PDB file of N, CA and C in Angstrom:
ATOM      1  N   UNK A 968       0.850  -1.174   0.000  1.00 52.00           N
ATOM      2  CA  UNK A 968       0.000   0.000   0.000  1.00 52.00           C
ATOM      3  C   UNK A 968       0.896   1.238   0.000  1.00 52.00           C
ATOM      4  N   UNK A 969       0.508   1.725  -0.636  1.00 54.00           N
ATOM      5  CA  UNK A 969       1.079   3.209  -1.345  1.00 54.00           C
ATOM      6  C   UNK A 969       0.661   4.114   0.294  1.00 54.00           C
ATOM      7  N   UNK A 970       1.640   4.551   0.821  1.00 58.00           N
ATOM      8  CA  UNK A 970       1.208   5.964   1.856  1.00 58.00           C
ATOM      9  C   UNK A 970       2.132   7.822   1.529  1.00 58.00           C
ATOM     10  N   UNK A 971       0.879   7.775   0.869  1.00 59.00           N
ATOM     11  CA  UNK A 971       0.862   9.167   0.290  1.00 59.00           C
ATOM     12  C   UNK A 971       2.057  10.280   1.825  1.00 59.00           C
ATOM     13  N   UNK A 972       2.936  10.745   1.600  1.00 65.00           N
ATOM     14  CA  UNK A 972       3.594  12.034   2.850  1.00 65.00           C
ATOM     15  C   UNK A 972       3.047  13.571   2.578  1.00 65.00           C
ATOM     16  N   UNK A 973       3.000  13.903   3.443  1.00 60.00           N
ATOM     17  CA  UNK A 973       2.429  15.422   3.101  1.00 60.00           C
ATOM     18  C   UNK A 973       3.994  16.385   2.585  1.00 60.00           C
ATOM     19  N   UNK A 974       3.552  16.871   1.325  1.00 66.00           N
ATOM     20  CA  UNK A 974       4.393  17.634   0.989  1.00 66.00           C
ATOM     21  C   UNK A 974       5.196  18.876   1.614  1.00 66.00           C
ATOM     22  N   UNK A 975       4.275  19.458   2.188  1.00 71.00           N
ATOM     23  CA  UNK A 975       4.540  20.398   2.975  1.00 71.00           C
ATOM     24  C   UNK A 975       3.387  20.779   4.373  1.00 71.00           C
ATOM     25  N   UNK A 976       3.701  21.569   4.456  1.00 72.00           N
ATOM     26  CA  UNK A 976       3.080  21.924   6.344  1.00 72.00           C
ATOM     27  C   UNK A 976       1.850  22.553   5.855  1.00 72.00           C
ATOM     28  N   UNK A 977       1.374  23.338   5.001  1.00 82.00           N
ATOM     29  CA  UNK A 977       0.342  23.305   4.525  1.00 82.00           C
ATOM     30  C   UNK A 977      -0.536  22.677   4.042  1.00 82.00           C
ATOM     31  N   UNK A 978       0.247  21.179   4.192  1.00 88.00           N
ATOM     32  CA  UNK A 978      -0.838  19.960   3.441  1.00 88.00           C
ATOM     33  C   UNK A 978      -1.369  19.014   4.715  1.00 88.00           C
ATOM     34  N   UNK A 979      -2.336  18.542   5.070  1.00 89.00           N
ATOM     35  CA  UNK A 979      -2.890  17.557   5.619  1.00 89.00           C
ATOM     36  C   UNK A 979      -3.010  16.509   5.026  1.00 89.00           C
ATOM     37  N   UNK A 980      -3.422  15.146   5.621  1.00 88.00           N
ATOM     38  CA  UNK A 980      -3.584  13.945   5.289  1.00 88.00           C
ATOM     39  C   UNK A 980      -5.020  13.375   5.479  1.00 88.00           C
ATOM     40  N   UNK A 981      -6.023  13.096   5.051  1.00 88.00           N
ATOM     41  CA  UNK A 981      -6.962  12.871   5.363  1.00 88.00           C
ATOM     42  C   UNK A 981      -7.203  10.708   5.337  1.00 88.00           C
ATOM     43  N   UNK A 982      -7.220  10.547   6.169  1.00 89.00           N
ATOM     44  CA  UNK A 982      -7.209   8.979   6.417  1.00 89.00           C
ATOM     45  C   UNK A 982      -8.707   8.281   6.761  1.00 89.00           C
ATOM     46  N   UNK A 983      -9.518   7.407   5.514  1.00 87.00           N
ATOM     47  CA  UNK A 983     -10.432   7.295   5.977  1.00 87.00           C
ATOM     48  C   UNK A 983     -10.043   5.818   5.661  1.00 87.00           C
ATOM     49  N   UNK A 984     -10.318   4.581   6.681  1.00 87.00           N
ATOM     50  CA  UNK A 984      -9.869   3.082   6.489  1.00 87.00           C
ATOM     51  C   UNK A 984      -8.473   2.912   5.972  1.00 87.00           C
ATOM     52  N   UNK A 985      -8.039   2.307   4.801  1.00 90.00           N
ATOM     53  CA  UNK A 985      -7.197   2.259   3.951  1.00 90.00           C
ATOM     54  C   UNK A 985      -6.256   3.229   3.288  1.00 90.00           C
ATOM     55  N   UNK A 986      -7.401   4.631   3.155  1.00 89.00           N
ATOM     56  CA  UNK A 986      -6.907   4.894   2.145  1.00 89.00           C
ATOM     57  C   UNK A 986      -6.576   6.402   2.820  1.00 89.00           C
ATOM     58  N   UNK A 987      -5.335   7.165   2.247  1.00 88.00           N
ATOM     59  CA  UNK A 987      -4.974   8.516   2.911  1.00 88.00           C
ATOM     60  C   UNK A 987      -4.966   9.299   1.632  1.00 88.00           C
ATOM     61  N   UNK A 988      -5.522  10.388   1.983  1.00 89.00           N
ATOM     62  CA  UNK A 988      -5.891  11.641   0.859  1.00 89.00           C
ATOM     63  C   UNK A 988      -4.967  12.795   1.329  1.00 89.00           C
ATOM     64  N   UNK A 989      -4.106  12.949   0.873  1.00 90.00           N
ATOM     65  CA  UNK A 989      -3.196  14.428   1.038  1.00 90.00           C
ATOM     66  C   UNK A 989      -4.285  15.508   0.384  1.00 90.00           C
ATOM     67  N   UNK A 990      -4.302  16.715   0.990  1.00 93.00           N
ATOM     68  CA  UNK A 990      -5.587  18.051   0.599  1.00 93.00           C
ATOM     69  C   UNK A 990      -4.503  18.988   1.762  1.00 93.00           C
ATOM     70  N   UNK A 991      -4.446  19.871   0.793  1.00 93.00           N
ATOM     71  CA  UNK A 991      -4.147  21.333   1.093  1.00 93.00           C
ATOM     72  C   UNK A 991      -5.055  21.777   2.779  1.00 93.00           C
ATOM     73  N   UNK A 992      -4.245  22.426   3.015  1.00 91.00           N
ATOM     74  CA  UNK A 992      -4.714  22.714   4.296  1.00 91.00           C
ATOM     75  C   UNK A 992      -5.664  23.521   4.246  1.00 91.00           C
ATOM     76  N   UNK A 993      -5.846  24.656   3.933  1.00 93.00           N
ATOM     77  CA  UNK A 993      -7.161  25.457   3.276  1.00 93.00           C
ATOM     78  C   UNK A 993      -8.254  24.691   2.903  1.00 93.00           C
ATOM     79  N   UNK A 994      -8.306  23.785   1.789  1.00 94.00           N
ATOM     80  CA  UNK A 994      -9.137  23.131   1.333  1.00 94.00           C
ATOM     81  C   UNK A 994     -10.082  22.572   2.350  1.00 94.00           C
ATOM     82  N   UNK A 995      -8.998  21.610   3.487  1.00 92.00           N
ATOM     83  CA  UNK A 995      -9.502  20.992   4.761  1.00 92.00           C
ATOM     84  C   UNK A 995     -10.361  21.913   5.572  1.00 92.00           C
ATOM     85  N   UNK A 996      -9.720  23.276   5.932  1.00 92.00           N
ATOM     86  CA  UNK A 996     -10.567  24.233   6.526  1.00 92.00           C
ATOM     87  C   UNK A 996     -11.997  24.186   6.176  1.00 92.00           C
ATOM     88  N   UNK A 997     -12.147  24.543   4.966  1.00 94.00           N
ATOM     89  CA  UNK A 997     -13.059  24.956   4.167  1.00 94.00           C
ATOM     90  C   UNK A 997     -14.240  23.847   4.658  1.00 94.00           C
ATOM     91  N   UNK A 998     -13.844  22.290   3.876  1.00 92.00           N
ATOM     92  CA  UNK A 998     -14.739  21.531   4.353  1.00 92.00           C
ATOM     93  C   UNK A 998     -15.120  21.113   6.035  1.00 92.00           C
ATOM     94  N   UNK A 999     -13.828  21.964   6.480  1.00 91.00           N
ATOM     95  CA  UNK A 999     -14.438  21.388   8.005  1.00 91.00           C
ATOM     96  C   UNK A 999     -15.821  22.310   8.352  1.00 91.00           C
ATOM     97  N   UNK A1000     -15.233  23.923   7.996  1.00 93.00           N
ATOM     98  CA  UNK A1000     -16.441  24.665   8.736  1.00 93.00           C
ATOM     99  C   UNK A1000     -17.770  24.566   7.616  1.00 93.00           C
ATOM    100  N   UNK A1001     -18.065  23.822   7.275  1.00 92.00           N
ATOM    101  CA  UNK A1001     -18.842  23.250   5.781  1.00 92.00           C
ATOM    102  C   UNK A1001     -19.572  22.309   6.730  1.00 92.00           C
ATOM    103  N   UNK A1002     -19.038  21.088   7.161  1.00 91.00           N
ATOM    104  CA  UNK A1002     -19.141  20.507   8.162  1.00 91.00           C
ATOM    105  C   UNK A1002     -19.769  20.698   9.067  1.00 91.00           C
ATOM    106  N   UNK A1003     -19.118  21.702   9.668  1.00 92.00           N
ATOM    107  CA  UNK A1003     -19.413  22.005  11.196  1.00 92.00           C
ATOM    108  C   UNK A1003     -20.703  22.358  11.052  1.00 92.00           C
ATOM    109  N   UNK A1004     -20.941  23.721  10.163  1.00 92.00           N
ATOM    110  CA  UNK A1004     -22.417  24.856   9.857  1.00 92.00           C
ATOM    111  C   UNK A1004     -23.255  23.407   9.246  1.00 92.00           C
ATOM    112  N   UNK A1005     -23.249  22.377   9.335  1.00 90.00           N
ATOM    113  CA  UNK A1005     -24.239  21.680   8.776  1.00 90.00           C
ATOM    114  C   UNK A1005     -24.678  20.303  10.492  1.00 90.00           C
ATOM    115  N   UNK A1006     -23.643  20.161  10.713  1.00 91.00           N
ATOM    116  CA  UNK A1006     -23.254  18.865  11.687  1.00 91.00           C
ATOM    117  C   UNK A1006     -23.755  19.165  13.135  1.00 91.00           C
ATOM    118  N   UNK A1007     -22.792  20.591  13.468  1.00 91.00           N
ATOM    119  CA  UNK A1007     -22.893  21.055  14.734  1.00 91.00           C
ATOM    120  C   UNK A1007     -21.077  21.054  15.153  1.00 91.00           C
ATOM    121  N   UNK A1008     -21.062  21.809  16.068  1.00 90.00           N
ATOM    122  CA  UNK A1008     -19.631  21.695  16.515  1.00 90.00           C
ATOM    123  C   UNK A1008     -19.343  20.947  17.931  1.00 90.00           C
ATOM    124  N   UNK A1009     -19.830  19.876  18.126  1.00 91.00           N
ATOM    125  CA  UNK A1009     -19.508  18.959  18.948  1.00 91.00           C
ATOM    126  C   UNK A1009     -18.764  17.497  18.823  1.00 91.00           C
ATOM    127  N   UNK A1010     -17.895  16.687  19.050  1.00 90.00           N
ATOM    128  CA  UNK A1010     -16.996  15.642  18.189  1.00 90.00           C
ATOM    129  C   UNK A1010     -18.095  14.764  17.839  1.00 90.00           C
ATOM    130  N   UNK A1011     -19.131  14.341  18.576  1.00 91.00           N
ATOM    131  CA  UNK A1011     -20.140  13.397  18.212  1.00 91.00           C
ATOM    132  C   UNK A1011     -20.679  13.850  17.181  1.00 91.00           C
ATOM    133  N   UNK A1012     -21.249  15.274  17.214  1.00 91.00           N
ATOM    134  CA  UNK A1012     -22.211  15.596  16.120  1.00 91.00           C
ATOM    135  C   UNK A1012     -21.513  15.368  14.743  1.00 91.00           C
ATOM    136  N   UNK A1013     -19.439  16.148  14.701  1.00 90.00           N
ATOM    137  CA  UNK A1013     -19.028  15.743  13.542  1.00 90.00           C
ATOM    138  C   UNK A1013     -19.015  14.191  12.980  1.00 90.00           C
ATOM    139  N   UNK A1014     -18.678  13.714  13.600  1.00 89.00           N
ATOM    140  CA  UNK A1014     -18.247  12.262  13.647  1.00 89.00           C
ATOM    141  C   UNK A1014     -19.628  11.655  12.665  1.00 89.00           C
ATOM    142  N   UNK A1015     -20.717  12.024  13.475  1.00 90.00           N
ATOM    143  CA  UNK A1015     -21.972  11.359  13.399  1.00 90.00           C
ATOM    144  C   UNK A1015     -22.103  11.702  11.660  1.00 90.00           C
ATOM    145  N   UNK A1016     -22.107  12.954  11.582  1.00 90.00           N
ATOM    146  CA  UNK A1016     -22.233  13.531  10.107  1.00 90.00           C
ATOM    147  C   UNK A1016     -21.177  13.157   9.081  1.00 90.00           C
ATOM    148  N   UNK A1017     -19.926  12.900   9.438  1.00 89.00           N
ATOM    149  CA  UNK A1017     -19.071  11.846   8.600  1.00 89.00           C
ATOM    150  C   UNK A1017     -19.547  10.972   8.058  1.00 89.00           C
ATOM    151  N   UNK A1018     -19.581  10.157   9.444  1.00 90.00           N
ATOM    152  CA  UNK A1018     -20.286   8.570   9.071  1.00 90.00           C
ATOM    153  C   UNK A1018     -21.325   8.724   8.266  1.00 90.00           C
ATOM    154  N   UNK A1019     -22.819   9.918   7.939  1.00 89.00           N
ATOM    155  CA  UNK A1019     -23.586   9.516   7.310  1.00 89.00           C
ATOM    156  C   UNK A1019     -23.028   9.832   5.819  1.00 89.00           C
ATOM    157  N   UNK A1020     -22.228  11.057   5.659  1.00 88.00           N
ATOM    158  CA  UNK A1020     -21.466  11.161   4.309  1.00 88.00           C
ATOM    159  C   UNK A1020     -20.803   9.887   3.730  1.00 88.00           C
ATOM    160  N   UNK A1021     -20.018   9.060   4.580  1.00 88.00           N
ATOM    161  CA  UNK A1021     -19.500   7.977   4.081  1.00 88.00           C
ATOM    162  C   UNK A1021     -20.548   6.778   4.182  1.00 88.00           C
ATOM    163  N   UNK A1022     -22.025   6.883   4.188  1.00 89.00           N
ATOM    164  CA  UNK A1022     -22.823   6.036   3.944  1.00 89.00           C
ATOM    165  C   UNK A1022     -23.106   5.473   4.645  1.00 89.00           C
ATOM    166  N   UNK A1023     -22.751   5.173   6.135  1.00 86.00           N
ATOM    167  CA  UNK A1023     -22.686   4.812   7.360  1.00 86.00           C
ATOM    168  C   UNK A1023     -23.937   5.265   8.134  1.00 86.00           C
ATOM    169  N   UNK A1024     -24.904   5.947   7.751  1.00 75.00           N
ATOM    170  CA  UNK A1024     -26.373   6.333   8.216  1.00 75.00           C
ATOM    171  C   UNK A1024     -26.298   5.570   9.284  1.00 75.00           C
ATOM    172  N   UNK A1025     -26.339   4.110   9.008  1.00 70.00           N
ATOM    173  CA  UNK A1025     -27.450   3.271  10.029  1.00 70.00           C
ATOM    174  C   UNK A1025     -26.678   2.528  11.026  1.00 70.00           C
ATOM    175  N   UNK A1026     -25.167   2.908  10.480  1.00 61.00           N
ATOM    176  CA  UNK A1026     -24.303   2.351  11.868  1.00 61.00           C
ATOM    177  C   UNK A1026     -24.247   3.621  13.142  1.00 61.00           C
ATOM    178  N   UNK A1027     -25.080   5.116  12.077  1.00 56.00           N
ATOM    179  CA  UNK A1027     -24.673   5.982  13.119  1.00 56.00           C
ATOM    180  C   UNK A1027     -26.164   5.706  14.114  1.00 56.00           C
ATOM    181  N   UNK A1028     -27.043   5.886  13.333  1.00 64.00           N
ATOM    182  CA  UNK A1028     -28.534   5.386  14.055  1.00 64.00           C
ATOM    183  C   UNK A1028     -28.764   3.921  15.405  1.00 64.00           C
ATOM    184  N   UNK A1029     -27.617   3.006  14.667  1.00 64.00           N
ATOM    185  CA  UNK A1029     -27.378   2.164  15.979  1.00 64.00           C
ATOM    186  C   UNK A1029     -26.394   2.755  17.150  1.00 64.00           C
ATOM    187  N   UNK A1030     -25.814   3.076  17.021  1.00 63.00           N
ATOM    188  CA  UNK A1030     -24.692   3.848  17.733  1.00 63.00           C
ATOM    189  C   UNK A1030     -26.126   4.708  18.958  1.00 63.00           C
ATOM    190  N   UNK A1031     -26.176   5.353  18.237  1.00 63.00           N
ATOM    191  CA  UNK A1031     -27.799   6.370  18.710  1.00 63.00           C
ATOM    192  C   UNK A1031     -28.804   5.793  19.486  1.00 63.00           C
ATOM    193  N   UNK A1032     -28.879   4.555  19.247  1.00 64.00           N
ATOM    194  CA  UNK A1032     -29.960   3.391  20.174  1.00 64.00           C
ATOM    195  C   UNK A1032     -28.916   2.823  21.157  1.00 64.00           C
ATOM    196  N   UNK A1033     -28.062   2.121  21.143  1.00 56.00           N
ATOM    197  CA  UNK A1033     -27.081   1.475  22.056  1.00 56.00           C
ATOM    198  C   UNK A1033     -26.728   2.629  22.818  1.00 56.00           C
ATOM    199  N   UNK A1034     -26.679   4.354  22.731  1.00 53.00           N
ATOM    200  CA  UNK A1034     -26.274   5.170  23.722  1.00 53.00           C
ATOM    201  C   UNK A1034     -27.545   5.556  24.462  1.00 53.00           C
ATOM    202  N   UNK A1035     -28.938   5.201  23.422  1.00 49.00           N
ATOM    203  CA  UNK A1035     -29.789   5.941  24.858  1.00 49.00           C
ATOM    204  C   UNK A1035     -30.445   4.334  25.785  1.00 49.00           C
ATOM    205  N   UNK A1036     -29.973   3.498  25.492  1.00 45.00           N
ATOM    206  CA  UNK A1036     -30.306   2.154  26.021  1.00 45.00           C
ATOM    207  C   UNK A1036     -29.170   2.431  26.974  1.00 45.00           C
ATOM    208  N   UNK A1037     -28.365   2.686  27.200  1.00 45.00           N
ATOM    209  CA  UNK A1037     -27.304   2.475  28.150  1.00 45.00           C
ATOM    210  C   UNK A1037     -27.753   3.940  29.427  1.00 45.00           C
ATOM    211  N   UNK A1038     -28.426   4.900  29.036  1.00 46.00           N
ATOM    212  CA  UNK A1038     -28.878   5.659  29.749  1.00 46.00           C
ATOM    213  C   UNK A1038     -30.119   5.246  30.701  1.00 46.00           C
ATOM    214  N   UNK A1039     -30.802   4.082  30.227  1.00 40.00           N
ATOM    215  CA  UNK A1039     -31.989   4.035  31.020  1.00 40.00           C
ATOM    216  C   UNK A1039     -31.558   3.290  32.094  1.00 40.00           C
TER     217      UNK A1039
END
C-alpha cells in the first residue's frame, strides 16, 4: 500500500480506512467549517455527520440506540 507524505506543512492527510488523501490545508478548513455549519460543533455531532457522508447512516442510528439504552 502506497502511503501518500504530506508535501509540505500546509498539506494535511486525510485517512479514511485504507486509504490517505493528502488536501491542502485550506481546502480541509473549508470543508471542516462546511461541516461544522451543517453537523454542529460537537466531536459526536461531527463524527456522526461523517459517518452519514461515508454512507454509514445506520451504523450511526445504531450507535444512537445502544447510547440511549445504556442511559436508562
Amino acid at each position: 500500500m502506497l502511503i501518500p507524505q504530506k508535501k509540505s506543512e500546509s498539506e494535511t492527510i486525510i485517512i479514511v480506512g485504507p486509504y490517505r488523501i493528502p488536501v491542502t490545508r485550506e481546502a480541509f478548513r473549508q470543508w471542516e467549517a462546511a461541516l461544522m455549519s451543517r453537523a454542529g460543533f460537537t466531536d459526536k455531532e461531527i463524527k456522526a455527520e461523517i459517518l452519514r457522508r461515508l454512507g454509514y447512516a445506520s451504523a450511526v442510528r445504531a450507535k444512537r440506540g445502544t447510547d440511549e439504552d445504556s442511559n436508562e
